[in-house]
PDB file of C-alpha atoms and ligand atoms in Angstrom:
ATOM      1  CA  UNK A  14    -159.257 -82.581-256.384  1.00 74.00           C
ATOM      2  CA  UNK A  15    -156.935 -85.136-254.773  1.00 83.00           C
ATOM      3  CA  UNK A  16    -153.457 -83.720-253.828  1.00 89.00           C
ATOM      4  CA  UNK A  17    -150.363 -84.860-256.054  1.00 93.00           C
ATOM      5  CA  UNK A  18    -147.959 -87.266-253.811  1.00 95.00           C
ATOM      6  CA  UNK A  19    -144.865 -86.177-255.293  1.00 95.00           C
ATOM      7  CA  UNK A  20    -143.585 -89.474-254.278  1.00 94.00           C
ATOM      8  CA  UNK A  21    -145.275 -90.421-257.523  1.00 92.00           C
ATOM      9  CA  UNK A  22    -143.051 -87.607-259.986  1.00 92.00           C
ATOM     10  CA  UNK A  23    -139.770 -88.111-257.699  1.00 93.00           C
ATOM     11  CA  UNK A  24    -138.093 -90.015-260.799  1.00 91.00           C
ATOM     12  CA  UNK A  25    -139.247 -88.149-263.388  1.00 93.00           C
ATOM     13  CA  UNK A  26    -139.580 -84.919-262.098  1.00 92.00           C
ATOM     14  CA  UNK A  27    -136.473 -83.703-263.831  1.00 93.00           C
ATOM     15  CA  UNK A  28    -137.182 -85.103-267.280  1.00 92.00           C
ATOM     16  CA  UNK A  29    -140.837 -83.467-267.008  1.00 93.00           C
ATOM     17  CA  UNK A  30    -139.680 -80.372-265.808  1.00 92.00           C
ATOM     18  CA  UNK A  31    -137.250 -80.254-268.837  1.00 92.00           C
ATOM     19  CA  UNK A  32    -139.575 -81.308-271.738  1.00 92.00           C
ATOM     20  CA  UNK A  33    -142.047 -78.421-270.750  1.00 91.00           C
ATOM     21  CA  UNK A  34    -138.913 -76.010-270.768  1.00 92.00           C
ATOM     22  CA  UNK A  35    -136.789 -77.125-273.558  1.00 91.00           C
ATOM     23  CA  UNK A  36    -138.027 -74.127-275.973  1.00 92.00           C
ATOM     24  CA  UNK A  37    -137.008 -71.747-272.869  1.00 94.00           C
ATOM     25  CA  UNK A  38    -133.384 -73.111-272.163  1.00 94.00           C
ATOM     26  CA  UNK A  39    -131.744 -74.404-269.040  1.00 94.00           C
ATOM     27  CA  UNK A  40    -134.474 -75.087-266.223  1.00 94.00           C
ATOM     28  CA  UNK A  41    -131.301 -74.728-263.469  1.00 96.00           C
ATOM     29  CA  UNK A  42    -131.385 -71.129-264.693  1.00 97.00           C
ATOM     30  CA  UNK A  43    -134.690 -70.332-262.323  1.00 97.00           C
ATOM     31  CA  UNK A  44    -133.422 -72.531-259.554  1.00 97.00           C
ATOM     32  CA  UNK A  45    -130.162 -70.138-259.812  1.00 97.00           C
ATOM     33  CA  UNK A  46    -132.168 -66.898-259.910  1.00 97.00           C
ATOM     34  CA  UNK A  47    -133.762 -67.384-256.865  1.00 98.00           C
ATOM     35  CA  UNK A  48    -130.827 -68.394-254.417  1.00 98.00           C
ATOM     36  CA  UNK A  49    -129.670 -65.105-256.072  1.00 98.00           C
ATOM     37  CA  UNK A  50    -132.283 -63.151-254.929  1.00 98.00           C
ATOM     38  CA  UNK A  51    -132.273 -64.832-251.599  1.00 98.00           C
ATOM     39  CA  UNK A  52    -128.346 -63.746-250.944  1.00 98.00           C
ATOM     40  CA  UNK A  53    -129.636 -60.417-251.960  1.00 97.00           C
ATOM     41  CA  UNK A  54    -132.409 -59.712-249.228  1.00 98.00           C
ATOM     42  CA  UNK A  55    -130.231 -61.612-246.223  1.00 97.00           C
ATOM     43  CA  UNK A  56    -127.051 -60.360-244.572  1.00 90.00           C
ATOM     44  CA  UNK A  57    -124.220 -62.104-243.444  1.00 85.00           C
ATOM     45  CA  UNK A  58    -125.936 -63.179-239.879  1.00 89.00           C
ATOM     46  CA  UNK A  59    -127.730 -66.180-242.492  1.00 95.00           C
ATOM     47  CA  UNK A  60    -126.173 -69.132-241.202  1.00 95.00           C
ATOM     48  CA  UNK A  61    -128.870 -71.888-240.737  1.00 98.00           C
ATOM     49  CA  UNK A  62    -131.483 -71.942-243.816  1.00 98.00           C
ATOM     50  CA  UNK A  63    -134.253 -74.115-244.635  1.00 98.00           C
ATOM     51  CA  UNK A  64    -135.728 -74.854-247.753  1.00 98.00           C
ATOM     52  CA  UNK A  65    -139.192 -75.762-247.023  1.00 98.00           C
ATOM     53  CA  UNK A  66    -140.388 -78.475-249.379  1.00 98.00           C
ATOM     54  CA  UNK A  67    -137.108 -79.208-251.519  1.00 98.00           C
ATOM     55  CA  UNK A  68    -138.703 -81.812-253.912  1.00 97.00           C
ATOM     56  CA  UNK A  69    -135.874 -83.873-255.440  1.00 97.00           C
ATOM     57  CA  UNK A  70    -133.363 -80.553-253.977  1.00 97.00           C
ATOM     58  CA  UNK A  71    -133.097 -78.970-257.258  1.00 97.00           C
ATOM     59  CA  UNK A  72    -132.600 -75.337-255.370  1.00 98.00           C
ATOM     60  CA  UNK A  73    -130.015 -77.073-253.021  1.00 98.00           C
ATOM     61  CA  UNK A  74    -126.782 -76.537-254.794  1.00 97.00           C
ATOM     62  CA  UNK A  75    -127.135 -73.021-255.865  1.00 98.00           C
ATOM     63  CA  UNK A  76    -128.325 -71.969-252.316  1.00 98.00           C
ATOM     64  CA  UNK A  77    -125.132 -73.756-251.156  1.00 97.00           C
ATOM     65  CA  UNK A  78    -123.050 -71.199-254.002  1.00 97.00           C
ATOM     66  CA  UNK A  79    -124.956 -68.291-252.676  1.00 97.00           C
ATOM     67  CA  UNK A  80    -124.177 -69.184-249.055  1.00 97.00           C
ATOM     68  CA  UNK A  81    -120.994 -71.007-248.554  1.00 96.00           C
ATOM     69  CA  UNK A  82    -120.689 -70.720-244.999  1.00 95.00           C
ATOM     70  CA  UNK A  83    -124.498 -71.141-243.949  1.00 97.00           C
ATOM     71  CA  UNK A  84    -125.908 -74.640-242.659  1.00 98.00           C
ATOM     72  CA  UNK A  85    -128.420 -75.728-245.430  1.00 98.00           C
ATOM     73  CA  UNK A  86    -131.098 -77.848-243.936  1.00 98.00           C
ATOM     74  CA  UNK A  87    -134.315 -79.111-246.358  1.00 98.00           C
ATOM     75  CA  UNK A  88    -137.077 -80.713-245.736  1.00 98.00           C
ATOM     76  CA  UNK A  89    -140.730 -81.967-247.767  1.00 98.00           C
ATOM     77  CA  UNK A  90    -143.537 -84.359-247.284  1.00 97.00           C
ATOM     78  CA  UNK A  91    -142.270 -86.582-250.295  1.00 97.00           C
ATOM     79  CA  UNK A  92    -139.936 -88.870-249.097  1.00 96.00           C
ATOM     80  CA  UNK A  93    -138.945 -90.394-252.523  1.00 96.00           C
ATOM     81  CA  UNK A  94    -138.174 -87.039-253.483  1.00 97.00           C
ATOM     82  CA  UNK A  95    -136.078 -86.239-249.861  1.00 97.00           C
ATOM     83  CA  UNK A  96    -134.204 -89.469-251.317  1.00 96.00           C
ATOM     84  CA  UNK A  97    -133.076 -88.116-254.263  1.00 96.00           C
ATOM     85  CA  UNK A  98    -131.935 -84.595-253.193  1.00 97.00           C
ATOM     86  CA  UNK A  99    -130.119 -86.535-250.433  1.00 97.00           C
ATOM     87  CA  UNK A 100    -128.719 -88.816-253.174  1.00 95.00           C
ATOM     88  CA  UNK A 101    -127.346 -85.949-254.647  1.00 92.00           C
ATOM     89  CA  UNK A 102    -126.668 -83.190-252.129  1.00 96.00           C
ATOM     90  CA  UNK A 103    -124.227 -84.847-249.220  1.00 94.00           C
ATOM     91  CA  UNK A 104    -123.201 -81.116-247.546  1.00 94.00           C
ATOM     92  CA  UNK A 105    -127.189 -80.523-246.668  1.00 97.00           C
ATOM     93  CA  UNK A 106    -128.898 -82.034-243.917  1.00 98.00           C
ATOM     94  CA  UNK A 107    -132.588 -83.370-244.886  1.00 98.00           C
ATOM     95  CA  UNK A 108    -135.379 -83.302-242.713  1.00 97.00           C
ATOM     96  CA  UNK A 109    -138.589 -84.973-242.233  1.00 95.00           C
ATOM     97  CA  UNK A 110    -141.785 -82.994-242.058  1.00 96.00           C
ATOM     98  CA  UNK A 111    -142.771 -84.363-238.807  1.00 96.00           C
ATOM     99  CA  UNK A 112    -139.689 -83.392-237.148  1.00 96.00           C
ATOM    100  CA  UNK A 113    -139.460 -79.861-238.286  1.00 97.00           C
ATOM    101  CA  UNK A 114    -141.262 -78.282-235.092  1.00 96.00           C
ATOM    102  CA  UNK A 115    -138.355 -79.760-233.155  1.00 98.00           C
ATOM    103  CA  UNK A 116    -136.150 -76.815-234.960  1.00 98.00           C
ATOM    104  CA  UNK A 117    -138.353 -74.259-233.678  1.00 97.00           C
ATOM    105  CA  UNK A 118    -136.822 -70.838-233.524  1.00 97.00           C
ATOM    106  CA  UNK A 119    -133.840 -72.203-235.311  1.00 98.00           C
ATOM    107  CA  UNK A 120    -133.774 -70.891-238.774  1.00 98.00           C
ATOM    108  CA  UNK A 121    -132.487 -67.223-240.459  1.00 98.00           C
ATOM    109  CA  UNK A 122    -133.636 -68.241-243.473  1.00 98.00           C
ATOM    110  CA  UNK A 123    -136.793 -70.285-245.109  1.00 98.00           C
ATOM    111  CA  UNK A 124    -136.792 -70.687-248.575  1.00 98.00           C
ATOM    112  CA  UNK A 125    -139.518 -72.050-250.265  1.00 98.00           C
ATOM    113  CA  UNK A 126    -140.244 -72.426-254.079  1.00 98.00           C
ATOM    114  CA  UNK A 127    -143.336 -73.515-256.133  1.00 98.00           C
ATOM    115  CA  UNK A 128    -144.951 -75.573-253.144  1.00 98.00           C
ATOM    116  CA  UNK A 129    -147.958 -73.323-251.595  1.00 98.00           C
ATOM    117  CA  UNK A 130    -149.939 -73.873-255.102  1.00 97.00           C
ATOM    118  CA  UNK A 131    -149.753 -77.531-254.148  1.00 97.00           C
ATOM    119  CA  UNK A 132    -151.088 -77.017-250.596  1.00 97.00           C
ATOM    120  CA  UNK A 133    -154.775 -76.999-250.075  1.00 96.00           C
ATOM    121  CA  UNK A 134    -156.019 -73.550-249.439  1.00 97.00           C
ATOM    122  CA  UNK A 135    -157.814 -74.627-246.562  1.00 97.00           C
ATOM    123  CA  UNK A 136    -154.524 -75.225-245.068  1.00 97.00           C
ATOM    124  CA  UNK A 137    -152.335 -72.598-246.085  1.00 98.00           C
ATOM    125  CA  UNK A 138    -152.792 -70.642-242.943  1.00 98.00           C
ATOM    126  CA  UNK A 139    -151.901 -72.947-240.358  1.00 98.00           C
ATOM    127  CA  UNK A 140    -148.780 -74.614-242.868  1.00 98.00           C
ATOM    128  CA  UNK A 141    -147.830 -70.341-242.698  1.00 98.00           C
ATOM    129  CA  UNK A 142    -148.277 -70.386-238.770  1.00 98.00           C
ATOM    130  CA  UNK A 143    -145.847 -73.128-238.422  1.00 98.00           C
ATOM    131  CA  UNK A 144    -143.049 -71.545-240.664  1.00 98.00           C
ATOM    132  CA  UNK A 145    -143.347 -68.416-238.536  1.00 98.00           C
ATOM    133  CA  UNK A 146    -142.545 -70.901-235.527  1.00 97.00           C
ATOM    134  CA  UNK A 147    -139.127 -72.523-237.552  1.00 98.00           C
ATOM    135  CA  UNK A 148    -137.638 -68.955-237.886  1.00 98.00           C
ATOM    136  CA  UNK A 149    -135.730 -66.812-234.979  1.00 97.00           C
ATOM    137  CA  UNK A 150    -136.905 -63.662-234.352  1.00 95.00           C
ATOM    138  CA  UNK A 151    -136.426 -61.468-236.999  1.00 95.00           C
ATOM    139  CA  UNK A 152    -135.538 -64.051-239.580  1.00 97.00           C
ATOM    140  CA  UNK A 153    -136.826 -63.568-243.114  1.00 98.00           C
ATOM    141  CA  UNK A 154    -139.121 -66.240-245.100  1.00 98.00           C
ATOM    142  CA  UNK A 155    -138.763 -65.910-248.961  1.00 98.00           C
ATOM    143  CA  UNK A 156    -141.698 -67.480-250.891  1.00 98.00           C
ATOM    144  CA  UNK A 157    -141.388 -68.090-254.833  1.00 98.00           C
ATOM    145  CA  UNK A 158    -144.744 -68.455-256.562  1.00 98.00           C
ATOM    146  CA  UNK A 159    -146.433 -68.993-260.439  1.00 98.00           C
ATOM    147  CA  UNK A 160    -147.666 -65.974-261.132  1.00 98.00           C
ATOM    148  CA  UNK A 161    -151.580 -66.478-262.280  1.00 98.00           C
ATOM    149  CA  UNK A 162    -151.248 -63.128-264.264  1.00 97.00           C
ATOM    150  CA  UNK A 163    -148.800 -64.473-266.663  1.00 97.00           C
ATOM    151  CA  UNK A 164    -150.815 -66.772-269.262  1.00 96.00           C
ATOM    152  CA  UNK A 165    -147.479 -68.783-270.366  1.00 95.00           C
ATOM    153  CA  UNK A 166    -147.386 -69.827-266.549  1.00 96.00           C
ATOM    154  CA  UNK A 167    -150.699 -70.544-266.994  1.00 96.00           C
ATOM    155  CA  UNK A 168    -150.399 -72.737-269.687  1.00 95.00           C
ATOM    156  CA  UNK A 169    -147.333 -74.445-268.714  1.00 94.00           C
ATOM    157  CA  UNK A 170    -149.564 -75.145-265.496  1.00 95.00           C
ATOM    158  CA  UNK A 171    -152.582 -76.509-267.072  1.00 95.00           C
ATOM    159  CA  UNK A 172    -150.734 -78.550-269.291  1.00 94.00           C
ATOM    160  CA  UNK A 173    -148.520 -80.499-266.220  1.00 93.00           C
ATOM    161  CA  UNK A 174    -149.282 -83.479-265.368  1.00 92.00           C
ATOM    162  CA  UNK A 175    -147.927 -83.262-261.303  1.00 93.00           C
ATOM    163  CA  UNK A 176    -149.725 -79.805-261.601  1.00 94.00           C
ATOM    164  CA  UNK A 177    -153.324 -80.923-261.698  1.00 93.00           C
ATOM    165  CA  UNK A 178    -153.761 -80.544-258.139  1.00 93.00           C
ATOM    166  CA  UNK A 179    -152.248 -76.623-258.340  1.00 96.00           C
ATOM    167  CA  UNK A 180    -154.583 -73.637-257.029  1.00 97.00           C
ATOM    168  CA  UNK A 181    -152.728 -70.753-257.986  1.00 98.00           C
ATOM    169  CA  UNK A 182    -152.523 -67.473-255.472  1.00 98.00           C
ATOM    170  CA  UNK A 183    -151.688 -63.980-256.607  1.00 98.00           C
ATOM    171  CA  UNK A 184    -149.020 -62.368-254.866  1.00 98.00           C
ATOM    172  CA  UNK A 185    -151.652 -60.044-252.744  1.00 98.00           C
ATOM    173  CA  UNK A 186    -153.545 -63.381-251.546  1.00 98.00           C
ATOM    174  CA  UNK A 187    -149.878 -65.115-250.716  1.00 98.00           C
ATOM    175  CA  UNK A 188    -148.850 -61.445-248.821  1.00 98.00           C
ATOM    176  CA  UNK A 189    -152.084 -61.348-246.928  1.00 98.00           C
ATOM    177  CA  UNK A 190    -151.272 -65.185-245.810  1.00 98.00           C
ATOM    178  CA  UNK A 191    -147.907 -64.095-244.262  1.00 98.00           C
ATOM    179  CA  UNK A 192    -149.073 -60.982-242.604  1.00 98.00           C
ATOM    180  CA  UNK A 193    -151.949 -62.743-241.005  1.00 97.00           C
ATOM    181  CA  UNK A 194    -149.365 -65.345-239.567  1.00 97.00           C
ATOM    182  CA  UNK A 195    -147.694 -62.658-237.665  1.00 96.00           C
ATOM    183  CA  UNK A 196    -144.261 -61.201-241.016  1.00 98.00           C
ATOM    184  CA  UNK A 197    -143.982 -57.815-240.812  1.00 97.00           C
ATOM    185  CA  UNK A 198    -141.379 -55.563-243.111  1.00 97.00           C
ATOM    186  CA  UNK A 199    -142.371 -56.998-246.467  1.00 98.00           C
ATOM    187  CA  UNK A 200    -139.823 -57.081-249.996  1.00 98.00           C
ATOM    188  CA  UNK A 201    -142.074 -58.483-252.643  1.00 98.00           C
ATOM    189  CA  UNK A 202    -141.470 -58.889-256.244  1.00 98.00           C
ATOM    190  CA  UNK A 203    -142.072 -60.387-259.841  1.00 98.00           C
ATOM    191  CA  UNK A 204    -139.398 -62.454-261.704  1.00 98.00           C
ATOM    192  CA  UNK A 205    -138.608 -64.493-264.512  1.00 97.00           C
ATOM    193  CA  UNK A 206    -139.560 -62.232-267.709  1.00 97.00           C
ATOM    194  CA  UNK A 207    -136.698 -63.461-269.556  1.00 95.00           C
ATOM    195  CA  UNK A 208    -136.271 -67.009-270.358  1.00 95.00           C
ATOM    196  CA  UNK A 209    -133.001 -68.748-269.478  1.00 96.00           C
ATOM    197  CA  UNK A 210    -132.051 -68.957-273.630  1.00 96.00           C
ATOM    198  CA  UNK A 211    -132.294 -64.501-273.460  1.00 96.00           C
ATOM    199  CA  UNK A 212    -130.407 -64.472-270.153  1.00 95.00           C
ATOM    200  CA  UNK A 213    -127.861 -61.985-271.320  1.00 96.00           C
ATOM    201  CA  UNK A 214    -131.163 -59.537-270.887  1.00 96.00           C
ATOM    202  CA  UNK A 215    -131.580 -60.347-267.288  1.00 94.00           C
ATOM    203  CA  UNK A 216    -130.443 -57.246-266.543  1.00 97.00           C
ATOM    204  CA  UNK A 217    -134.116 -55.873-267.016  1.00 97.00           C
ATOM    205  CA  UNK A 218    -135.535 -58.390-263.897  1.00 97.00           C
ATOM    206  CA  UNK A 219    -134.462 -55.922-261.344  1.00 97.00           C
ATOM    207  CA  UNK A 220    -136.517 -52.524-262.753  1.00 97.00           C
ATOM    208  CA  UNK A 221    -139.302 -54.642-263.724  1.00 97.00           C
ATOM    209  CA  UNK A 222    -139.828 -55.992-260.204  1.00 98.00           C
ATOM    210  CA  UNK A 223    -142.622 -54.149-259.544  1.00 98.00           C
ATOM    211  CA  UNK A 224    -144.566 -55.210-262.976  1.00 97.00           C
ATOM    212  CA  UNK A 225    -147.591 -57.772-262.358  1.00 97.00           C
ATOM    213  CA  UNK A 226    -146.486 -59.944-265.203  1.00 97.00           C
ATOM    214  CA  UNK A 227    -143.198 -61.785-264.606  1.00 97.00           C
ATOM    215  CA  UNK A 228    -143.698 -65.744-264.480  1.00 97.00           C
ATOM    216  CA  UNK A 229    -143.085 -66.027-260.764  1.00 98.00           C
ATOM    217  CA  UNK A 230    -142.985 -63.444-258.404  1.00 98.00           C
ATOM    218  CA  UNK A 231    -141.382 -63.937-254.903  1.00 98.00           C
ATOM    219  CA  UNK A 232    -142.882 -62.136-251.095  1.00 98.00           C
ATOM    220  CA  UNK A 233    -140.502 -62.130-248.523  1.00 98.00           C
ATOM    221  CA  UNK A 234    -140.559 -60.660-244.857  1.00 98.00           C
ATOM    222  CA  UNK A 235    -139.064 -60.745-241.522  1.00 98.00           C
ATOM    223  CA  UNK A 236    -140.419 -62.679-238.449  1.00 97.00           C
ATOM    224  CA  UNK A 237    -141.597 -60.138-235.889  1.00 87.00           C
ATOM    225  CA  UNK A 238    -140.489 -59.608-232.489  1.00 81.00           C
ATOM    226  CA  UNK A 239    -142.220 -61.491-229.745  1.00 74.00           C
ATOM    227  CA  UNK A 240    -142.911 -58.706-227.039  1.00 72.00           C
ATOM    228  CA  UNK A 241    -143.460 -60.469-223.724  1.00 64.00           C
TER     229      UNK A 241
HETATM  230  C1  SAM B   7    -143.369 -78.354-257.600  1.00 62.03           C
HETATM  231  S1  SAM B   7    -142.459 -79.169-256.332  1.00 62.03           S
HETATM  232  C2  SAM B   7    -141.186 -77.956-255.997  1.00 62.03           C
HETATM  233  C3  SAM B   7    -139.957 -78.568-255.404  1.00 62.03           C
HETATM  234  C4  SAM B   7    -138.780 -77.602-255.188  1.00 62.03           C
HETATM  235  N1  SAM B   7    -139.106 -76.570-254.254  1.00 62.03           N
HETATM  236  C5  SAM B   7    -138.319 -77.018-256.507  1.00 62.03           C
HETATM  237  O1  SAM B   7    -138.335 -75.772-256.653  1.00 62.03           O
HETATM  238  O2  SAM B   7    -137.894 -77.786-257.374  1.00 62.03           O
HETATM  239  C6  SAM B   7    -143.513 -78.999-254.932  1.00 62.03           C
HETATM  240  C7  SAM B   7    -142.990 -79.722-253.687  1.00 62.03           C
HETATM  241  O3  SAM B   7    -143.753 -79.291-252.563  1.00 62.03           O
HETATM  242  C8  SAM B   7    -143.923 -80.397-251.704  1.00 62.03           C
HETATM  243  N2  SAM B   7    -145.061 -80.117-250.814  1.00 62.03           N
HETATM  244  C9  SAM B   7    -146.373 -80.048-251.128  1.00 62.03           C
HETATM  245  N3  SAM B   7    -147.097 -79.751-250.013  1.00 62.03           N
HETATM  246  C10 SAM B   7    -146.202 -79.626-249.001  1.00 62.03           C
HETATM  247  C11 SAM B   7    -146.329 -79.335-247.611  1.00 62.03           C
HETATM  248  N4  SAM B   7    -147.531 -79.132-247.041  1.00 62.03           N
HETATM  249  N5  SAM B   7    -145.211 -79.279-246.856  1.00 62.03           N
HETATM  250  C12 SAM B   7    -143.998 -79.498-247.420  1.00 62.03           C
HETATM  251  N6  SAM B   7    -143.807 -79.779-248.733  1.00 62.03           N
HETATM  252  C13 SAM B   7    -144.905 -79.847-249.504  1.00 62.03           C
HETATM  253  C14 SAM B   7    -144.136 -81.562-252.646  1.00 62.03           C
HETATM  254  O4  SAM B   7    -143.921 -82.821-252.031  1.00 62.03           O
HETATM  255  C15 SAM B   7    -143.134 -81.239-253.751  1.00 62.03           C
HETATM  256  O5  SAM B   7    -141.889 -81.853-253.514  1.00 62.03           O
END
């Protein structure tokens, strides 16, 4: 299967996105949750985050709520779509994907949402490697995922048209990519059982955390100490 150049969706990402959710309510309403949870797993030392593969920076202004005082960096492999988040988010700085390994050891935070089920298995491992690199010691990655258990997600994944590329990963299979490329001191969790018309529920999301069937689940974990 040929991988989806989101250069292609960059203009229409937005309308797409919102014609697949309009029965559900408000798409911001996920973007929202997860800079939420994000604030929740960091401390105040989180000055200088990334969000690894931004698309058109719909994540951007809510991680910028969540962390007023941090440095928000982003970066992706779709320019069009770098163009657009710029467009519309002057306070972050965007990077290219080739000059990310110059910001080695940098970062206290990478955040990263809905992008590994667009790269190729294959090369999941070494993309994982190089985050670990991006992050100081002891910084925390936080991954957001479509949860393959939940058959709405499923659906709403089959029938997508930048999604045709997508090869879904359980939360186990996404855990076991992270620990191999040296995290340690895992928080992992499912999210998104209520949809943003029902948010007055949300306050179920936290005890259900644990429960396999949420529409995205999130693992994150800290970068471990290099002995020398
Ligand atoms: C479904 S979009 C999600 C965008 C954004 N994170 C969001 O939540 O709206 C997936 C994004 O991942 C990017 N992407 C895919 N493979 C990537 C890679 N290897 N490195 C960086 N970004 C990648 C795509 O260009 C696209 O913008």
């Amino acid at each position: 299967m040929e991988a989806v150049n989101f250069d292609d969706y960059s203009r229409d990402y937005i309308d797409i996105m919102n014609q697949q959710h309009q029965k559900y309510g408000d798409i911001s309403y996920y973007s929202k949750q997860k800079a939420v949870i994000a604030r929740e797993l960091t401390n105040k030392s989180t000055t200088k985050i990334l969000e690894f593969g931004c698309g058109i920076g719909r994540n951007l202004q809510f991680l910028q709520e969540e962390f007023p005082d941090a440095a928000i960096y982003a970066s992706d492999i779709s320019q069009e779509s770098l163009d657009i988040a710029q467009h519309s988010n002057p306070n972050i700085k965007f990077l290219k994907d080739e000059e990310l390994h110059t910001y080695n050891d940098f970062f206290d935070l990478i955040f990263i949402a809905g992008v590994y089920h667009h790269i190729p298995p294959k090369t999941r491992l070494e993309v994982t490697k190089n985050i670990f690199k991006l992050l100081k010691e002891r910084g925390r990655v936080l991954c957001f995922e479509h949860n393959p258990y939940n058959p709405l997600t499923q659906h709403m994944v089959n029938t997508c048209e930048f999604d045709r590329d997508a090869v879904l990963l359980t939360q186990k299979e996404l855990h076991k990519l992270f620990k191999e490329s040296g995290f340690e001191e895992f928080e992992n969790g499912y999210i998104l059982f209520v949809p943003p018309k029902l948010q007055i529920l949300n306050f179920i999301e936290k005890p259900l955390r644990f429960l396999p069937l949420g529409g995205q689940y999130y693992v994150s974990a800290l970068k471990k100490e290099q002995k020398n």
